[in-house]
XYZ file of C-alpha atoms in Angstrom:
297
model
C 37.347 77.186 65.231
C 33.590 76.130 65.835
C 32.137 73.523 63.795
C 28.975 73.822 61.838
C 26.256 71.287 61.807
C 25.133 70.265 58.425
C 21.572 68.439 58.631
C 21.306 65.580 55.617
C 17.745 65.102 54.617
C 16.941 61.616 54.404
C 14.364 60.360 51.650
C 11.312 58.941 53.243
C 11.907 55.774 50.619
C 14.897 54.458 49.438
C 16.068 51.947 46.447
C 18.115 49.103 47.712
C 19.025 48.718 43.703
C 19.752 52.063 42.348
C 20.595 50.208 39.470
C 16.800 48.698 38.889
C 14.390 51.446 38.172
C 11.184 50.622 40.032
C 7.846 50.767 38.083
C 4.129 50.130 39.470
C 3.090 46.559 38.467
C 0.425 47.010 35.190
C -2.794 47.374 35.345
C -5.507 44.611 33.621
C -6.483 47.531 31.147
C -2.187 47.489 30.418
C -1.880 43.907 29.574
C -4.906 43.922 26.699
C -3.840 44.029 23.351
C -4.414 47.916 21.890
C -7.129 47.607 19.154
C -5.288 48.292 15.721
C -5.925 51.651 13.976
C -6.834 51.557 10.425
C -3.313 52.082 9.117
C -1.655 49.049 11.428
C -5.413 47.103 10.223
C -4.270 47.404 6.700
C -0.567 46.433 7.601
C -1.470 43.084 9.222
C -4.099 42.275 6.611
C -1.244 42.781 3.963
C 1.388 40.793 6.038
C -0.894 38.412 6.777
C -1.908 37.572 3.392
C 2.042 37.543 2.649
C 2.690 35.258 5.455
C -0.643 32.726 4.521
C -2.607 32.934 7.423
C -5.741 33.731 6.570
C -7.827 32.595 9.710
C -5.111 35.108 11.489
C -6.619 37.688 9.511
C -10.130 37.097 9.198
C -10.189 37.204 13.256
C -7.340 39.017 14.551
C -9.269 42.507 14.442
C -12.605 41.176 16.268
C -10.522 39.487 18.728
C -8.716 42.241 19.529
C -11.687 43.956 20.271
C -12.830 40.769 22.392
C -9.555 40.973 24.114
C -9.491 44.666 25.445
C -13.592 44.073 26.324
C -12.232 41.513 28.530
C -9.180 42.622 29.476
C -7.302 39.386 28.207
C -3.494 39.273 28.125
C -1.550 39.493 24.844
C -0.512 35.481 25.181
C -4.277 35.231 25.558
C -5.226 37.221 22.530
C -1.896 35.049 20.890
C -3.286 31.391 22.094
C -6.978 31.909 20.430
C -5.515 33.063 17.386
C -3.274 30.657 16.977
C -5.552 28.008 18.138
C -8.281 29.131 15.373
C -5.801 28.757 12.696
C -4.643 25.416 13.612
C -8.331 23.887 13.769
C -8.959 25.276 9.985
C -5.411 23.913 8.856
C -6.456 20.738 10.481
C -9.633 20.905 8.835
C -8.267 21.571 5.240
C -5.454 18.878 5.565
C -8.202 16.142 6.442
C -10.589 17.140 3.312
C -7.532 16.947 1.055
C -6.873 13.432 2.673
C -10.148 12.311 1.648
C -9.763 13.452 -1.503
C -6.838 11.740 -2.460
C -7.837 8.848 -0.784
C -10.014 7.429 -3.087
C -12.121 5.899 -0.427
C -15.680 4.440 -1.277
C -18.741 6.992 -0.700
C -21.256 5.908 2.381
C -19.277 3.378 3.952
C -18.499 5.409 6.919
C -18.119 4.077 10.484
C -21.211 4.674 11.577
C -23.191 3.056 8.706
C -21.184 -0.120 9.656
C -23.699 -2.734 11.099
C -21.781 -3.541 13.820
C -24.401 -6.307 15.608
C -23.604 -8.863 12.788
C -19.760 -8.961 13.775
C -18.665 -11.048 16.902
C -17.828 -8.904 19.774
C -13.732 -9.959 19.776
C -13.259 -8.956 16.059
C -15.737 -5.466 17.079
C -13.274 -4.929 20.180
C -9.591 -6.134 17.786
C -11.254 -3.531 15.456
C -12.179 -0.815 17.816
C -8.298 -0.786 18.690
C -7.378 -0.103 15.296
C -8.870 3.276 14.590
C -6.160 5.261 16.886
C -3.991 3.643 13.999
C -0.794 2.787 16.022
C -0.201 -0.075 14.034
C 0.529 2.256 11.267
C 3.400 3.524 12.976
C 4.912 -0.586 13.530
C 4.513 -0.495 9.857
C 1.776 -3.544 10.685
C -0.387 -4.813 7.692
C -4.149 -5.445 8.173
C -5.318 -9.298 6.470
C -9.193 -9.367 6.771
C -11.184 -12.413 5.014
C -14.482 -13.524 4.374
C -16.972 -14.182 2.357
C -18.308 -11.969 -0.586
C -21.005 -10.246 1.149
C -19.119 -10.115 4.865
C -18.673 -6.465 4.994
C -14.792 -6.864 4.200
C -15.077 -3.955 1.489
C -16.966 -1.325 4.185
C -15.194 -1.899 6.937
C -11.608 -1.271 6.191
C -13.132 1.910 3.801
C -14.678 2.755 7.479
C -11.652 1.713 8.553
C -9.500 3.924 6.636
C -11.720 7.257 6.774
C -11.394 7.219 10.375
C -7.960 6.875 10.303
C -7.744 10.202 7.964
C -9.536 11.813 10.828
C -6.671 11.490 13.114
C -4.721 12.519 10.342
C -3.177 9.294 8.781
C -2.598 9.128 5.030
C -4.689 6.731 2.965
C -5.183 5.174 -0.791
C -7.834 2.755 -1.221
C -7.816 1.005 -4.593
C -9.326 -2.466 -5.689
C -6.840 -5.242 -6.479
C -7.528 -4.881 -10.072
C -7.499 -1.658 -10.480
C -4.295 -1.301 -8.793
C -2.712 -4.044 -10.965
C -3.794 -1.896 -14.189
C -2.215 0.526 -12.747
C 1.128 -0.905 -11.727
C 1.068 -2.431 -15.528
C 0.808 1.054 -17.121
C 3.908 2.227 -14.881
C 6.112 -0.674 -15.536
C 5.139 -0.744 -20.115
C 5.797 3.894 -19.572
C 9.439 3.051 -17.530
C 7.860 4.614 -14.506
C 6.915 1.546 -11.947
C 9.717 2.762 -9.615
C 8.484 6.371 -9.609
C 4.600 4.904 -9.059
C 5.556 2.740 -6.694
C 7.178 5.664 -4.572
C 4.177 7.453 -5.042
C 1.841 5.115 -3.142
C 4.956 4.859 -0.412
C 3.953 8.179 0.605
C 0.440 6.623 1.696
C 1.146 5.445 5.208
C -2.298 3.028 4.692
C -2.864 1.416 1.279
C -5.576 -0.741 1.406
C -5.962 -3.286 -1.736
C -9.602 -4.375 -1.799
C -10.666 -8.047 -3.223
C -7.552 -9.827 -3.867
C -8.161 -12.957 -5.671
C -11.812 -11.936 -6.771
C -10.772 -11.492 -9.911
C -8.188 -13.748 -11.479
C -5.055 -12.156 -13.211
C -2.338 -12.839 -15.009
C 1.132 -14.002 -14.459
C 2.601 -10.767 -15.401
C -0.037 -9.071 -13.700
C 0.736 -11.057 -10.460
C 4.602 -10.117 -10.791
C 3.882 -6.118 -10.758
C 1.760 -6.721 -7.678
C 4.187 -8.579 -5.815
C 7.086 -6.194 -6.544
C 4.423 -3.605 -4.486
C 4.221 -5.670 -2.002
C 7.725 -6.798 -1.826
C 8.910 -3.042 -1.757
C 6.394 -2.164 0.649
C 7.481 -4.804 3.239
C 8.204 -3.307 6.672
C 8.367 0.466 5.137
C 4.086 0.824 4.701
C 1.116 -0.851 5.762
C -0.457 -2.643 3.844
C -4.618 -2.898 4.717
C -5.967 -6.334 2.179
C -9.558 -8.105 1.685
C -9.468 -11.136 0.019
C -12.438 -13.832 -0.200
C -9.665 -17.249 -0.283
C -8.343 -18.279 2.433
C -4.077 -18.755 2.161
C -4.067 -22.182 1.067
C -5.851 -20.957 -2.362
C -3.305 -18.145 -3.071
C -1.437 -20.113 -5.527
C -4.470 -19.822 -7.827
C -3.556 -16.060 -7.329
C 0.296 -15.687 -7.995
C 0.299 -18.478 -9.981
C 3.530 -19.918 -8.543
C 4.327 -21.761 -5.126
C 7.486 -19.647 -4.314
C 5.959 -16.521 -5.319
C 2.853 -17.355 -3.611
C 5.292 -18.365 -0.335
C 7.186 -14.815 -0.598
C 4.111 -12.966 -1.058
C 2.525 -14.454 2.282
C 5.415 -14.213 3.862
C 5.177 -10.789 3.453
C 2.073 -9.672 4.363
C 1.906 -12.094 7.104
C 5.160 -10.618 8.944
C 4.271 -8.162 11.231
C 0.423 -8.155 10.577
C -3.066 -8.140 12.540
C -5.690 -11.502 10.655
C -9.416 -10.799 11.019
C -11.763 -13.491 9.774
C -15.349 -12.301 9.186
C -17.238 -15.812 9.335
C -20.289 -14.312 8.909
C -23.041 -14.454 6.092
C -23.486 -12.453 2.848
C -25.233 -9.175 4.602
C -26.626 -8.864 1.049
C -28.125 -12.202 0.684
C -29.643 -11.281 4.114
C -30.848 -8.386 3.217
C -32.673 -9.708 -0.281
C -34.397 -12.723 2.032
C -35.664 -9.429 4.109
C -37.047 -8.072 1.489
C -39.006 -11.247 -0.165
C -40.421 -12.127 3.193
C -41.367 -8.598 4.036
C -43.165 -8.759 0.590
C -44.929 -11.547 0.532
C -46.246 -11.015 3.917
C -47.424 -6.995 2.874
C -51.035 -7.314 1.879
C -52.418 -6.950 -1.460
C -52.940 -3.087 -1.510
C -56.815 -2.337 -2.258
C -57.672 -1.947 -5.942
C -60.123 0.718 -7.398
C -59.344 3.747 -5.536
C-alpha cells in the first residue's frame, strides 16, 4: 500500500498568541478626539449644565476642534479642559473670599510703604503671606503706634492670604464686640461664635483704642478663649501688655486673655512714626515752599 504525500502550507506569519488578536498601533489622526455632531453638541451642553460645569461647556466644542487640528490625544483634550475649569473655580472661590472678608478697600500689598518698616519685621512679614502659620493655628500680635501702618498691613496681610486661598474676617475690635453683644442678649453667641470659627484668619483691628465695658470685655474674651489653639487669631492694638488691664478691666481676666493670644503666636512691634503725621509735615513744607502762583491772569 503506497503512501501519499500530503504538502501543509505554512502561513508566511504566524501568531505566537492566538488568543491576542493583533491590531496596527493607531495612527495620530486615531488618538484626536472626534469633533461632536450637533446632536452629541446639544447632549453635552445639556449634561453639562446638569453636572455645573460651565467652563466645560463654554470650551469643550472649540477645543475639540483645537484638538483634532493638532492631533492632540484625548487625555490632552481632557487635561486643558479640566485645567480651564479649575482656574475659573479658583477664581470665583477667591472673589467670594473677599467678599465675605470684610477687608478694608486700598490697603493692598503693594500700596504698603514698605521703606518705613525695618528690614527684620519686612523679612518676619514676607514669611507670613504663604500663611503656614495658619495651619499651627498661630496668632499674629502686631503693635504700634496710631499711625504705624498696623491697620494696612495685616488688611494687606490678610488679602494676600485669600489669594492662596485662606479664609478671612477682618472686623474692628468694636465692631466685633457689638456684635458678640447682639448674639449673646438674641441666645445665639454660641451659634456666632461658630460662625467666625469657620474663618481660618480673624483679624480684630485696634484693640484697646476704644475703651469698653466690663460686659463688653467678657463677650470678647469668651471669643478668644474659644478660639484658643482651634483659629488664628491676627490683633492690632496701640498698648503695649502691661496696659491691658485698662482693657479687660480685671487682672485675671487680663492674665487669661494674654495668655491666650500669646501661646503659640508670632509679636511684631512697628516702632515707627505716625505715617500720617509724616505725611501732613510733607504737605505744609511742600506748601510753604510752592511759590505764590501769579495773580491777574
Amino acid at each position: 500500500m503506497s503512501k501519499q504525500r500530503v504538502n501543509k502550507q505554512v502561513p508566511e506569519t504566524t501568531n505566537p498568541n492566538p488568543s491576542v488578536a493583533t491590531t496596527p498601533p493607531p495612527t495620530a489622526a486615531a488618538l484626536s478626539p472626534p469633533i461632536p455632531t450637533s446632536d452629541t453638541t446639544a447632549l453635552l451642553h445639556k449634561m453639562l449644565k446638569e453636572l455645573r460645569l460651565p467652563t466645560f461647556r463654554e470650551h469643550f466644542q472649540a477645543l475639540a476642534d483645537q484638538a483634532a487640528r493638532e492631533g492632540l490625544s484625548y487625555p490632552q483634550y481632557l487635561a486643558e479642559l479640566v485645567s480651564r475649569e479649575c482656574q475659573t473655580r479658583n477664581h470665583s472661590r477667591i472673589q467670594r473670599l473677599l467678599r465675605n472678608s470684610r477687608l478694608l478697600q486700598g490697603k493692598t500689598w503693594a500700596q504698603f510703604q514698605w521703606s518705613r518698616v525695618p528690614l527684620p519685621v519686612a523679612r518676619q512679614l514676607q514669611s507670613l503671606r504663604e500663611g503656614t502659620f495658619l495651619d499651627r493655628r498661630e496668632n499674629l500680635l502686631v503693635f504700634g503706634k496710631p499711625g504705624s501702618g498696623k491697620t494696612h498691613l495685616l488688611a494687606a496681610l490678610g488679602e494676600q492670604l485669600i489669594q492662596r486661598g485662606r479664609s478671612v474676617l477682618f472686623a474692628t475690635c468694636s465692631l466685633l464686640v457689638q456684635e458678640l453683644l447682639a448674639a449673646k442678649r438674641e441666645l445665639k453667641l454660641e451659634r456666632f461664635i461658630k460662625r467666625l470659627a469657620s474663618f481660618e484668619a480673624l483679624i480684630i483691628d485696634d484693640l484697646g483704642y476704644v475703651q469698653q465695658s466690663r460686659e463688653e470685655m467678657e463677650v470678647l474674651f469668651t471669643l478668644l478663649a474659644e478660639r484658643y489653639e482651634r483659629g488664628s487669631v491676627l490683633l492690632t492694638s496701640n498698648k503695649p501688655f502691661s496696659q491691658w488691664e485698662q482693657i479687660f478691666k480685671d487682672p485675671m481676666t487680663t492674665a487669661a486673655a494674654i495668655d491666650r493670644l500669646v501661646h503659640h503666636s508670632v509679636i511684631v512691634e512697628l516702632n515707627i512714626p505716625s505715617y500720617r503725621l509724616e505725611t501732613a509735615k510733607n504737605t505744609r513744607k511742600t506748601s510753604t515752599e510752592d511759590p505764590p502762583s501769579p495773580t491777574g491772569l
